[in-house]
CSV table of C-alpha atoms and ligand atoms in Angstrom, one decimal:
chain,number,residue,atom,x,y,z
F,1,MET,CA,-22.6,-32.3,-21.6
F,2,PRO,CA,-21.3,-33.6,-18.3
F,3,ALA,CA,-22.7,-32.0,-15.2
F,4,VAL,CA,-20.8,-28.7,-14.3
F,5,ARG,CA,-18.1,-29.0,-11.7
F,6,VAL,CA,-16.2,-25.9,-10.8
F,7,ARG,CA,-13.6,-25.2,-8.1
F,8,PHE,CA,-12.3,-22.4,-6.0
F,9,ALA,CA,-8.6,-23.1,-5.4
F,10,PRO,CA,-7.0,-20.5,-3.1
F,11,SER,CA,-3.5,-20.7,-1.8
F,12,PRO,CA,-3.6,-20.3,2.0
F,13,THR,CA,-0.6,-17.9,2.0
F,14,GLY,CA,-2.5,-14.8,3.2
F,15,TYR,CA,-5.9,-13.5,4.1
F,16,LEU,CA,-8.9,-13.8,1.7
F,17,HIS,CA,-8.4,-11.0,-0.8
F,18,VAL,CA,-11.5,-9.4,-2.3
F,19,GLY,CA,-10.2,-10.6,-5.7
F,20,GLY,CA,-10.1,-14.2,-4.5
F,21,ALA,CA,-13.6,-13.8,-2.9
F,22,ARG,CA,-14.9,-12.5,-6.3
F,23,THR,CA,-13.4,-15.5,-8.1
F,24,ALA,CA,-15.0,-17.8,-5.5
F,25,LEU,CA,-18.3,-16.0,-6.0
F,26,PHE,CA,-18.3,-16.4,-9.8
F,27,ASN,CA,-17.6,-20.1,-9.4
F,28,TRP,CA,-20.4,-20.4,-6.8
F,29,LEU,CA,-22.9,-18.5,-8.9
F,30,TYR,CA,-22.1,-20.6,-11.9
F,31,ALA,CA,-22.5,-23.8,-9.9
F,32,ARG,CA,-25.8,-22.7,-8.4
F,33,LYS,CA,-27.0,-21.5,-11.8
F,34,THR,CA,-26.3,-24.8,-13.6
F,35,GLY,CA,-27.1,-27.1,-10.7
F,36,GLY,CA,-23.5,-28.1,-10.7
F,37,THR,CA,-21.0,-28.8,-8.0
F,38,MET,CA,-18.7,-26.3,-6.3
F,39,VAL,CA,-15.4,-27.9,-5.1
F,40,LEU,CA,-13.2,-26.1,-2.6
F,41,ARG,CA,-9.5,-27.0,-2.9
F,42,ILE,CA,-6.9,-25.5,-0.7
F,43,GLU,CA,-3.6,-25.2,-2.7
F,44,ASP,CA,-1.2,-25.7,0.1
F,45,THR,CA,1.8,-27.0,-1.8
F,46,ASP,CA,3.9,-24.1,-0.8
F,47,GLN,CA,4.5,-25.5,2.7
F,48,GLU,CA,6.6,-22.6,3.9
F,49,ARG,CA,4.0,-20.0,3.2
F,50,SER,CA,0.8,-22.0,3.8
F,51,THR,CA,-0.7,-22.0,7.2
F,52,GLU,CA,-3.7,-23.5,8.9
F,53,ALA,CA,-4.6,-20.0,10.2
F,54,HIS,CA,-4.8,-18.7,6.7
F,55,THR,CA,-6.9,-21.6,5.6
F,56,GLN,CA,-9.3,-20.9,8.5
F,57,VAL,CA,-9.5,-17.2,7.5
F,58,ILE,CA,-10.4,-18.2,3.9
F,59,LEU,CA,-13.1,-20.7,5.1
F,60,ASP,CA,-14.5,-18.1,7.5
F,61,GLY,CA,-14.6,-15.4,4.8
F,62,LEU,CA,-16.4,-17.6,2.4
F,63,THR,CA,-18.9,-18.7,5.0
F,64,TRP,CA,-19.5,-15.1,6.1
F,65,LEU,CA,-20.2,-14.2,2.4
F,66,GLY,CA,-22.7,-17.1,2.2
F,67,ILE,CA,-20.5,-18.8,-0.5
F,68,THR,CA,-21.0,-22.5,0.2
F,69,TRP,CA,-19.2,-25.5,-1.3
F,70,ASP,CA,-20.4,-29.0,-2.0
F,71,GLU,CA,-17.1,-30.9,-1.9
F,72,GLY,CA,-14.0,-30.3,0.1
F,73,PRO,CA,-12.1,-28.6,1.4
F,74,TYR,CA,-9.5,-30.9,-0.3
F,75,PHE,CA,-5.9,-30.2,0.5
F,76,GLN,CA,-3.6,-30.2,-2.5
F,77,ALA,CA,-0.5,-31.2,-0.6
F,78,GLU,CA,-2.2,-34.5,0.3
F,79,ALA,CA,-2.2,-35.5,-3.3
F,80,GLY,CA,1.7,-35.2,-3.6
F,81,PRO,CA,2.1,-38.9,-4.3
F,82,LYS,CA,-0.5,-38.8,-7.1
F,83,HIS,CA,1.2,-35.7,-8.6
F,84,LYS,CA,4.5,-37.6,-8.6
F,85,ALA,CA,3.0,-40.7,-10.1
F,86,ASP,CA,1.4,-38.6,-12.9
F,87,ALA,CA,4.7,-37.1,-13.7
F,88,GLU,CA,6.3,-40.6,-13.8
F,89,GLN,CA,3.5,-41.8,-16.1
F,90,LEU,CA,4.5,-39.0,-18.6
F,91,LEU,CA,8.1,-40.0,-18.2
F,92,GLY,CA,7.3,-43.6,-19.0
F,93,GLU,CA,5.4,-42.5,-22.1
F,94,GLY,CA,8.3,-40.3,-23.3
F,95,LYS,CA,6.1,-37.1,-23.0
F,96,ALA,CA,8.4,-35.8,-20.3
F,97,TYR,CA,12.1,-36.3,-19.6
F,98,ARG,CA,14.6,-36.1,-16.8
F,99,CYS,CA,16.6,-32.9,-16.7
F,100,PHE,CA,20.0,-33.2,-15.0
F,101,CYS,CA,21.0,-29.6,-15.5
F,102,THR,CA,22.3,-28.1,-12.3
F,103,LYS,CA,21.1,-24.8,-10.9
F,104,ALA,CA,24.6,-23.3,-11.7
F,105,GLU,CA,24.2,-24.4,-15.4
F,106,LEU,CA,20.7,-23.0,-15.7
F,107,ASP,CA,21.7,-19.8,-14.0
F,108,ALA,CA,24.6,-19.4,-16.4
F,109,ALA,CA,22.3,-20.0,-19.4
F,110,ARG,CA,19.9,-17.4,-18.0
F,111,GLU,CA,22.6,-14.8,-17.6
F,112,ALA,CA,23.9,-15.5,-21.1
F,113,ALA,CA,20.3,-14.9,-22.4
F,114,GLU,CA,20.1,-11.7,-20.4
F,115,ARG,CA,23.4,-10.5,-21.8
F,116,ALA,CA,22.2,-11.2,-25.3
F,117,LYS,CA,19.0,-9.3,-24.4
F,118,SER,CA,16.9,-12.3,-25.4
F,119,SER,CA,14.4,-14.0,-23.1
F,120,PHE,CA,15.6,-17.2,-21.5
F,121,ARG,CA,14.2,-20.5,-22.8
F,122,TYR,CA,15.5,-23.8,-21.7
F,123,ASP,CA,17.1,-25.3,-24.8
F,124,GLY,CA,15.8,-28.8,-24.2
F,125,ARG,CA,19.3,-30.4,-24.1
F,126,CYS,CA,18.4,-33.1,-21.6
F,127,GLY,CA,15.5,-34.1,-23.8
F,128,ARG,CA,18.0,-35.2,-26.4
F,129,LEU,CA,20.1,-37.4,-24.1
F,130,SER,CA,20.4,-41.1,-25.2
F,131,ALA,CA,18.8,-43.7,-23.0
F,132,ALA,CA,22.3,-45.0,-22.1
F,133,GLU,CA,23.4,-41.6,-21.0
F,134,VAL,CA,20.3,-41.1,-18.9
F,135,GLN,CA,20.9,-44.5,-17.3
F,136,GLY,CA,24.5,-43.7,-16.6
F,137,ARG,CA,23.6,-40.5,-14.8
F,138,LEU,CA,20.9,-42.3,-12.8
F,139,ASP,CA,23.4,-45.0,-11.8
F,140,ARG,CA,25.7,-42.2,-10.6
F,141,GLY,CA,22.9,-40.9,-8.5
F,142,GLU,CA,22.7,-37.5,-10.2
F,143,PRO,CA,19.6,-35.5,-9.1
F,144,PHE,CA,17.1,-34.6,-11.8
F,145,SER,CA,13.9,-32.7,-12.2
F,146,VAL,CA,11.2,-33.7,-14.7
F,147,ARG,CA,10.3,-31.5,-17.7
F,148,LEU,CA,7.3,-31.7,-20.0
F,149,ARG,CA,8.3,-32.1,-23.7
F,150,MET,CA,6.4,-29.2,-25.1
F,151,PRO,CA,5.0,-30.1,-28.5
F,152,ASP,CA,5.6,-27.9,-31.5
F,153,GLU,CA,2.0,-27.1,-32.2
F,154,GLU,CA,-0.6,-24.4,-31.6
F,155,ILE,CA,-2.2,-24.3,-28.2
F,156,ALA,CA,-5.4,-22.3,-28.3
F,157,TRP,CA,-8.6,-22.2,-26.4
F,158,GLU,CA,-11.9,-20.4,-26.6
F,159,ASP,CA,-11.9,-18.4,-23.4
F,160,ALA,CA,-15.5,-17.9,-22.1
F,161,VAL,CA,-14.6,-14.3,-21.3
F,162,HIS,CA,-11.9,-13.3,-23.7
F,163,GLY,CA,-12.7,-15.4,-26.8
F,164,ARG,CA,-10.0,-17.2,-28.6
F,165,ILE,CA,-6.5,-17.1,-27.1
F,166,SER,CA,-3.6,-18.8,-28.9
F,167,PHE,CA,0.0,-19.6,-28.1
F,168,GLN,CA,2.6,-21.5,-30.1
F,169,GLY,CA,4.2,-24.5,-28.3
F,170,ARG,CA,7.6,-23.6,-29.7
F,171,ASP,CA,7.5,-20.3,-27.8
F,172,LEU,CA,7.1,-22.1,-24.6
F,173,ASP,CA,9.7,-23.9,-22.5
F,174,ASP,CA,9.9,-27.5,-21.8
F,175,PHE,CA,8.9,-26.5,-18.3
F,176,ILE,CA,9.6,-28.4,-15.1
F,177,ILE,CA,6.7,-30.4,-13.7
F,178,LEU,CA,8.5,-32.2,-10.9
F,179,ARG,CA,11.3,-30.8,-8.8
F,180,SER,CA,14.4,-32.8,-8.0
F,181,ASP,CA,13.0,-33.4,-4.5
F,182,GLY,CA,9.9,-35.1,-6.1
F,183,THR,CA,7.5,-32.3,-5.3
F,184,PRO,CA,5.2,-31.0,-8.1
F,185,ILE,CA,5.3,-27.6,-9.8
F,186,TYR,CA,2.1,-25.6,-9.6
F,187,ASN,CA,0.9,-26.3,-13.1
F,188,LEU,CA,1.2,-30.0,-12.7
F,189,ALA,CA,-0.5,-30.1,-9.4
F,190,VAL,CA,-3.4,-28.0,-10.7
F,191,VAL,CA,-4.0,-30.1,-13.8
F,192,SER,CA,-3.5,-33.4,-12.0
F,193,ASP,CA,-6.1,-32.3,-9.4
F,194,ASP,CA,-8.5,-30.7,-11.9
F,195,ILE,CA,-8.5,-34.0,-13.9
F,196,ALA,CA,-9.0,-36.1,-10.8
F,197,MET,CA,-11.8,-33.9,-9.6
F,198,ARG,CA,-13.4,-33.9,-13.1
F,199,ILE,CA,-13.5,-30.1,-13.2
F,200,THR,CA,-15.4,-28.9,-16.3
F,201,HIS,CA,-15.0,-25.1,-15.9
F,202,VAL,CA,-12.0,-23.3,-14.6
F,203,ILE,CA,-13.1,-19.8,-13.6
F,204,ARG,CA,-10.1,-17.8,-12.2
F,205,GLY,CA,-8.3,-14.5,-12.4
F,206,ASP,CA,-6.8,-13.5,-15.7
F,207,ASP,CA,-3.3,-13.4,-14.1
F,208,HIS,CA,-3.4,-17.1,-14.8
F,209,VAL,CA,-3.8,-16.7,-18.6
F,210,SER,CA,0.0,-17.3,-19.1
F,211,ASN,CA,-0.3,-20.6,-17.2
F,212,THR,CA,-3.1,-21.9,-19.3
F,213,PRO,CA,-1.2,-23.0,-22.4
F,214,LYS,CA,1.2,-25.0,-20.2
F,215,GLN,CA,-1.8,-26.6,-18.5
F,216,ILE,CA,-3.4,-27.4,-21.8
F,217,ALA,CA,-0.2,-29.1,-22.9
F,218,LEU,CA,-0.5,-31.2,-19.8
F,219,TYR,CA,-4.1,-32.1,-20.5
F,220,ARG,CA,-3.0,-33.2,-24.0
F,221,ALA,CA,-0.1,-35.2,-22.6
F,222,PHE,CA,-2.5,-37.0,-20.3
F,223,GLY,CA,-4.9,-37.6,-23.2
F,224,GLN,CA,-7.7,-35.7,-21.3
F,225,PRO,CA,-10.2,-33.2,-22.6
F,226,THR,CA,-9.6,-29.6,-21.5
F,227,PRO,CA,-12.1,-27.8,-19.3
F,228,VAL,CA,-13.7,-24.5,-20.4
F,229,PHE,CA,-11.5,-21.7,-19.2
F,230,ALA,CA,-13.0,-18.4,-18.1
F,231,HIS,CA,-10.4,-15.8,-17.0
F,232,VAL,CA,-12.0,-13.0,-15.1
F,233,PRO,CA,-10.6,-9.5,-15.2
F,234,MET,CA,-8.4,-7.9,-12.6
F,235,ILE,CA,-9.7,-5.6,-10.0
F,236,LEU,CA,-8.2,-2.1,-10.0
F,237,GLY,CA,-8.3,0.7,-7.4
F,238,ASN,CA,-10.0,4.0,-8.4
F,239,ASP,CA,-6.7,5.3,-9.7
F,240,GLY,CA,-6.6,2.6,-12.4
F,241,LYS,CA,-3.8,0.7,-10.7
F,242,LYS,CA,-4.0,-2.9,-9.6
F,243,LEU,CA,-5.9,-3.0,-6.3
F,244,SER,CA,-3.5,-3.1,-3.4
F,245,LYS,CA,-3.3,-2.1,0.3
F,246,ARG,CA,-2.4,1.4,-0.9
F,247,HIS,CA,-6.1,1.8,-1.9
F,248,GLY,CA,-7.3,0.7,1.6
F,249,ALA,CA,-8.6,-2.6,2.8
F,250,THR,CA,-8.2,-5.5,0.4
F,251,ALA,CA,-9.1,-8.3,2.9
F,252,VAL,CA,-12.7,-9.5,3.1
F,253,GLY,CA,-12.3,-9.6,6.9
F,254,ASP,CA,-11.5,-5.8,7.0
F,255,TYR,CA,-14.9,-5.0,5.5
F,256,GLN,CA,-16.6,-7.4,8.0
F,257,ASN,CA,-14.9,-5.4,10.8
F,258,GLN,CA,-15.9,-2.1,9.2
F,259,GLY,CA,-19.6,-3.0,9.4
F,260,ILE,CA,-20.3,-4.0,5.9
F,261,LEU,CA,-23.1,-6.6,5.7
F,262,PRO,CA,-22.1,-9.9,4.0
F,263,LEU,CA,-25.0,-9.8,1.5
F,264,ALA,CA,-24.1,-6.2,0.5
F,265,MET,CA,-20.4,-7.2,0.1
F,266,ARG,CA,-21.4,-10.2,-2.0
F,267,ASN,CA,-23.7,-8.2,-4.2
F,268,PHE,CA,-21.0,-5.6,-4.7
F,269,LEU,CA,-18.4,-8.2,-5.5
F,270,ALA,CA,-20.7,-9.8,-8.0
F,271,LEU,CA,-20.9,-6.6,-10.0
F,272,LEU,CA,-17.1,-6.3,-10.2
F,273,GLY,CA,-16.6,-7.5,-13.7
F,274,TRP,CA,-20.0,-8.9,-14.2
F,275,SER,CA,-23.1,-7.2,-15.4
F,276,PRO,CA,-26.6,-8.7,-15.1
F,277,GLY,CA,-27.7,-6.4,-18.0
F,278,GLY,CA,-29.9,-3.3,-17.7
F,279,ASP,CA,-29.1,-1.1,-14.7
F,280,ARG,CA,-30.0,-3.5,-12.0
F,281,GLU,CA,-27.7,-3.3,-9.0
F,282,VAL,CA,-29.3,-4.6,-5.9
F,283,LEU,CA,-29.8,-8.2,-6.6
F,284,PRO,CA,-31.4,-10.7,-4.2
F,285,GLU,CA,-29.7,-14.1,-4.3
F,286,PRO,CA,-32.2,-15.9,-6.5
F,287,GLU,CA,-32.0,-13.2,-9.1
F,288,MET,CA,-28.3,-13.0,-9.0
F,289,ILE,CA,-28.1,-16.7,-9.6
F,290,ALA,CA,-30.8,-16.7,-12.3
F,291,LEU,CA,-29.1,-13.8,-14.2
F,292,PHE,CA,-25.5,-15.0,-13.9
F,293,SER,CA,-23.7,-16.2,-17.0
F,294,LEU,CA,-20.1,-16.5,-18.1
F,295,GLU,CA,-21.0,-14.4,-21.2
F,296,GLY,CA,-22.0,-11.6,-18.8
F,297,ILE,CA,-18.4,-11.4,-17.4
F,298,GLN,CA,-16.7,-8.3,-18.9
F,299,LYS,CA,-13.3,-8.4,-20.5
F,300,LYS,CA,-12.0,-5.1,-19.1
F,301,ALA,CA,-10.7,-4.7,-15.6
F,302,ALA,CA,-13.2,-3.8,-12.9
F,303,VAL,CA,-12.8,-0.8,-10.5
F,304,PHE,CA,-13.2,-1.3,-6.7
F,305,ASP,CA,-15.2,1.8,-5.7
F,306,THR,CA,-15.5,2.0,-2.0
F,307,THR,CA,-18.2,4.7,-2.2
F,308,LYS,CA,-20.3,2.3,-4.3
F,309,LEU,CA,-19.8,-0.4,-1.7
F,310,GLU,CA,-21.0,1.9,1.0
F,311,TRP,CA,-24.0,2.9,-1.1
F,312,MET,CA,-24.8,-0.8,-1.6
F,313,ASN,CA,-24.4,-1.5,2.1
F,314,GLY,CA,-26.8,1.4,2.8
F,315,GLN,CA,-29.4,-0.2,0.5
F,316,TYR,CA,-29.2,-3.4,2.4
F,317,LEU,CA,-29.2,-1.7,5.8
F,318,SER,CA,-32.3,0.3,5.0
F,319,ALA,CA,-34.1,-2.8,3.9
F,320,LEU,CA,-33.3,-4.9,6.9
F,321,PRO,CA,-35.5,-4.8,10.0
F,322,ALA,CA,-33.8,-3.3,13.1
F,323,ALA,CA,-34.0,-6.7,14.8
F,324,ASP,CA,-31.5,-8.1,12.4
F,325,LEU,CA,-29.1,-5.3,13.0
F,326,LEU,CA,-29.3,-5.4,16.8
F,327,PRO,CA,-26.7,-8.1,17.4
F,328,PRO,CA,-23.8,-6.5,15.4
F,329,VAL,CA,-24.7,-3.0,16.5
F,330,THR,CA,-24.8,-4.1,20.1
F,331,ARG,CA,-21.4,-5.7,19.6
F,332,HIS,CA,-19.9,-2.5,18.1
F,333,LEU,CA,-21.4,-0.4,20.9
F,334,ALA,CA,-19.9,-2.6,23.5
F,335,GLU,CA,-16.5,-2.4,21.8
F,336,VAL,CA,-16.6,1.4,22.2
F,337,GLY,CA,-18.0,1.2,25.7
F,338,VAL,CA,-21.5,2.6,25.2
F,339,SER,CA,-24.2,1.1,27.3
F,340,THR,CA,-27.7,1.0,25.9
F,341,GLU,CA,-29.3,-0.6,28.9
F,342,GLY,CA,-32.9,0.5,29.4
F,343,ARG,CA,-33.0,2.1,25.9
F,344,ASP,CA,-35.2,1.0,23.1
F,345,LEU,CA,-32.3,0.1,20.8
F,346,ALA,CA,-34.5,-1.0,18.0
F,347,ALA,CA,-36.1,2.5,17.9
F,348,LEU,CA,-32.7,4.1,17.9
F,349,VAL,CA,-31.5,1.8,15.0
F,350,ASP,CA,-34.6,2.5,13.0
F,351,ALA,CA,-34.1,6.2,13.5
F,352,VAL,CA,-30.6,6.2,12.0
F,353,LYS,CA,-30.3,3.3,9.7
F,354,VAL,CA,-31.6,4.9,6.5
F,355,ARG,CA,-28.9,7.6,6.7
F,356,SER,CA,-26.1,5.1,7.5
F,357,ARG,CA,-23.6,3.5,5.3
F,358,THR,CA,-22.2,0.8,7.6
F,359,LEU,CA,-23.0,-0.9,10.9
F,360,LEU,CA,-20.2,1.1,12.5
F,361,ASP,CA,-21.9,4.2,11.3
F,362,ILE,CA,-25.2,3.1,12.9
F,363,ALA,CA,-23.4,2.3,16.1
F,364,HIS,CA,-21.7,5.7,16.1
F,365,GLN,CA,-25.0,7.5,15.5
F,366,VAL,CA,-26.7,5.5,18.2
F,367,ALA,CA,-23.8,6.3,20.6
F,368,VAL,CA,-24.3,10.0,19.9
F,369,ARG,CA,-28.0,9.7,20.7
F,370,VAL,CA,-27.6,7.9,24.0
F,371,ASP,CA,-24.4,9.5,25.3
F,372,GLY,CA,-24.1,13.4,25.2
F,373,SER,CA,-20.3,13.2,25.7
F,374,ARG,CA,-20.0,11.8,22.2
F,375,VAL,CA,-21.4,14.9,20.5
F,376,THR,CA,-18.7,16.7,18.6
F,377,ARG,CA,-19.5,19.4,16.1
F,378,ASP,CA,-18.5,18.6,12.6
F,379,ALA,CA,-17.6,21.0,9.8
F,380,LYS,CA,-21.2,21.5,8.7
F,381,GLY,CA,-22.2,22.2,12.3
F,382,ASP,CA,-19.5,24.8,12.6
F,383,ALA,CA,-20.6,26.4,9.3
F,384,LEU,CA,-24.2,26.7,10.6
F,385,VAL,CA,-23.1,28.3,13.8
F,386,ALA,CA,-20.9,30.8,11.9
F,387,LYS,CA,-23.8,31.6,9.4
F,388,LEU,CA,-26.4,32.2,12.1
F,389,GLY,CA,-24.2,34.1,14.4
F,390,ASP,CA,-26.1,35.4,17.4
F,391,ALA,CA,-29.3,33.8,16.1
F,392,PHE,CA,-27.8,30.4,16.8
F,393,PRO,CA,-28.0,30.7,20.7
F,394,GLY,CA,-30.9,33.1,20.3
F,395,ASN,CA,-33.0,30.6,18.4
F,396,LEU,CA,-32.1,27.8,20.7
F,397,ARG,CA,-33.3,29.8,23.7
F,398,LEU,CA,-36.6,30.5,22.0
F,399,VAL,CA,-36.9,26.8,21.3
F,400,LEU,CA,-36.2,25.9,24.9
F,401,GLY,CA,-39.0,28.1,26.0
F,402,VAL,CA,-41.6,26.0,24.1
F,403,LEU,CA,-40.0,22.6,24.4
F,404,GLU,CA,-39.8,22.8,28.2
F,405,GLY,CA,-43.6,22.8,28.3
F,406,ALA,CA,-44.3,20.4,25.4
F,407,GLU,CA,-45.6,16.9,25.5
F,408,TRP,CA,-42.6,14.7,24.6
F,409,THR,CA,-43.9,12.9,21.6
F,410,ALA,CA,-42.8,13.3,18.0
F,411,PRO,CA,-46.1,14.8,16.7
F,412,ALA,CA,-46.4,17.2,19.7
F,413,LEU,CA,-42.8,18.3,19.4
F,414,GLU,CA,-43.2,19.0,15.7
F,415,ALA,CA,-46.3,21.1,16.3
F,416,ALA,CA,-44.6,23.1,19.0
F,417,VAL,CA,-41.6,24.1,16.9
F,418,LYS,CA,-43.9,24.9,13.9
F,419,ALA,CA,-46.1,27.1,16.0
F,420,LEU,CA,-43.0,28.9,17.4
F,421,ALA,CA,-41.7,29.6,13.9
F,422,GLU,CA,-45.0,31.2,12.9
F,423,ALA,CA,-45.3,33.2,16.1
F,424,GLU,CA,-41.8,34.5,15.8
F,425,GLY,CA,-41.8,35.0,12.0
F,426,LYS,CA,-38.7,32.7,11.7
F,427,LYS,CA,-37.8,30.2,9.0
F,428,LEU,CA,-38.5,26.7,10.3
F,429,GLY,CA,-35.0,25.6,9.2
F,430,ASP,CA,-33.4,28.3,11.4
F,431,LEU,CA,-35.0,26.7,14.4
F,432,MET,CA,-34.6,23.0,13.3
F,433,GLN,CA,-31.0,23.1,12.2
F,434,PRO,CA,-29.7,24.5,15.5
F,435,ILE,CA,-31.5,21.8,17.4
F,436,ARG,CA,-29.8,19.2,15.1
F,437,VAL,CA,-26.4,20.7,15.8
F,438,ALA,CA,-27.1,20.9,19.5
F,439,LEU,CA,-28.2,17.3,19.7
F,440,THR,CA,-25.8,15.6,17.2
F,441,GLY,CA,-23.1,18.1,16.3
F,442,GLY,CA,-24.0,17.8,12.6
F,443,THR,CA,-26.7,19.1,10.3
F,444,VAL,CA,-28.0,15.7,8.9
F,445,SER,CA,-30.3,13.4,10.9
F,446,GLU,CA,-33.7,12.0,11.0
F,447,PRO,CA,-36.5,14.6,11.2
F,448,VAL,CA,-35.8,16.8,14.2
F,449,ASN,CA,-39.0,15.9,16.1
F,450,GLU,CA,-38.0,12.2,15.9
F,451,LEU,CA,-34.5,13.0,16.9
F,452,LEU,CA,-35.8,14.9,20.0
F,453,ALA,CA,-38.1,11.9,20.9
F,454,VAL,CA,-35.3,9.4,20.5
F,455,VAL,CA,-32.7,11.3,22.6
F,456,GLY,CA,-35.3,11.9,25.3
F,457,ARG,CA,-36.6,15.0,27.1
F,458,ASP,CA,-34.0,15.6,29.8
F,459,GLU,CA,-31.0,14.8,27.7
F,460,SER,CA,-32.4,16.9,24.7
F,461,LEU,CA,-33.0,19.9,26.9
F,462,ALA,CA,-29.6,19.6,28.5
F,463,ARG,CA,-27.9,19.5,25.1
F,464,ILE,CA,-29.8,22.5,23.8
F,465,ARG,CA,-29.0,24.5,27.0
F,466,ARG,CA,-25.3,23.7,26.6
F,467,ALA,CA,-25.3,24.7,22.9
F,468,ALA,CA,-27.2,27.9,23.7
F,469,GLY,CA,-24.4,28.8,26.3
F,470,LEU,CA,-26.8,28.5,29.2
L,1,LIG,N1,-4.0,-21.4,-6.3
L,1,LIG,C1,-4.1,-20.5,-7.3
L,1,LIG,C2,-4.2,-19.1,-6.8
L,1,LIG,O1,-4.5,-18.9,-5.6
L,1,LIG,C3,-5.3,-20.7,-8.2
L,1,LIG,C4,-5.2,-21.8,-9.1
L,1,LIG,C5,-6.3,-21.8,-10.2
L,1,LIG,O2,-7.4,-21.3,-9.9
L,1,LIG,O3,-6.0,-22.5,-11.2
L,1,LIG,O4,-3.9,-18.2,-7.5
């Protein structure tokens, strides 16, 4: 077996879509697992839609996700002369032919097929022209495209994900491989490059399944062995429809901006259509690589579940030391104009990170703790106020009475509130929850004594007074 060589071959016509990132990831995992080589090839043959900015976004997205490549980026458009030469080689060998049909002729044939309610297939008429006829047309300077002569034989492959897939050559067109301006059609460019780059495994989205028989016909025409094909399933939104902007963000960069950690995103993407077996979900890189296999890729479409992504992100956030989270959290805080100067930001981050789903969430919760003007009562806070009625301000006033004289450390604050509950015959929760609402606007937070400590004495007392209507 030759050493594994895989490639990620994005077209730089837009941002890095999560589906593309997942394809890149599977290629990368397979390369790392097998000790093979990961090639990055930018398929920029569509010169009108491809831009350098898009290429940069793709490279940045891969780098952010920690998906590294060993060769490239190669730019497909640079191989234009080679693609043309390859088409000419097939022409010379009679495996391809010149097609002089004009657009008007082809359009008319297509319309006739539509009228007859049959699907259009090029009838191969130019493939039957005599050599003299071809020469005459060339001498007259007639433009031509080049078509592959599709053999009348079965074209099948053992897909590493789907098993055997088979097509009949006679059901496929003599498709164009070179346009009349000498530029290659996608299928020729891909096969020509994959042969030149000695790609052994083509791992890509299963929207390419219909291209594969055409590509295999080209491998055969070139007398080259075909690579292993692994077509990975589509990604759907949670309504079962193909993932699109309607479902929310589809660009990797959007998740970066929303405060998803790159390793959490990568872990989440790995599980879209691949299962490591068992119920393992949080997978450190070495395990992900060790467990990865093409056989583990599922046939059925995967569902992009944002709640699961946030859960995954929460798992990574809780496991990281605050120090690692400080730079991005500081950046997000600066963006919303919150200064944390003179504050122990690491303590603040530690206080909130286990209950956070994203870096933005952490930044928001830190902001609420350092800046009282950011406290807004949420629905659960409102519900508590309604439920307790007069006891809400009443209990807060009782609390104030003991907190004002308490030593401002988490253990002392806890002891003070507990003693108050006992002395007053109150449920502890009826004292604690109003403090939470007064300090954060909501009913979920770190333990109340820690919350008081982190917000600080003067600010805590001020917020409690305000909530108590004092
Ligand atoms: N450039 C193609 C795309 O972005 C991928 C080609 C391939 O993987 O064979 O869909």
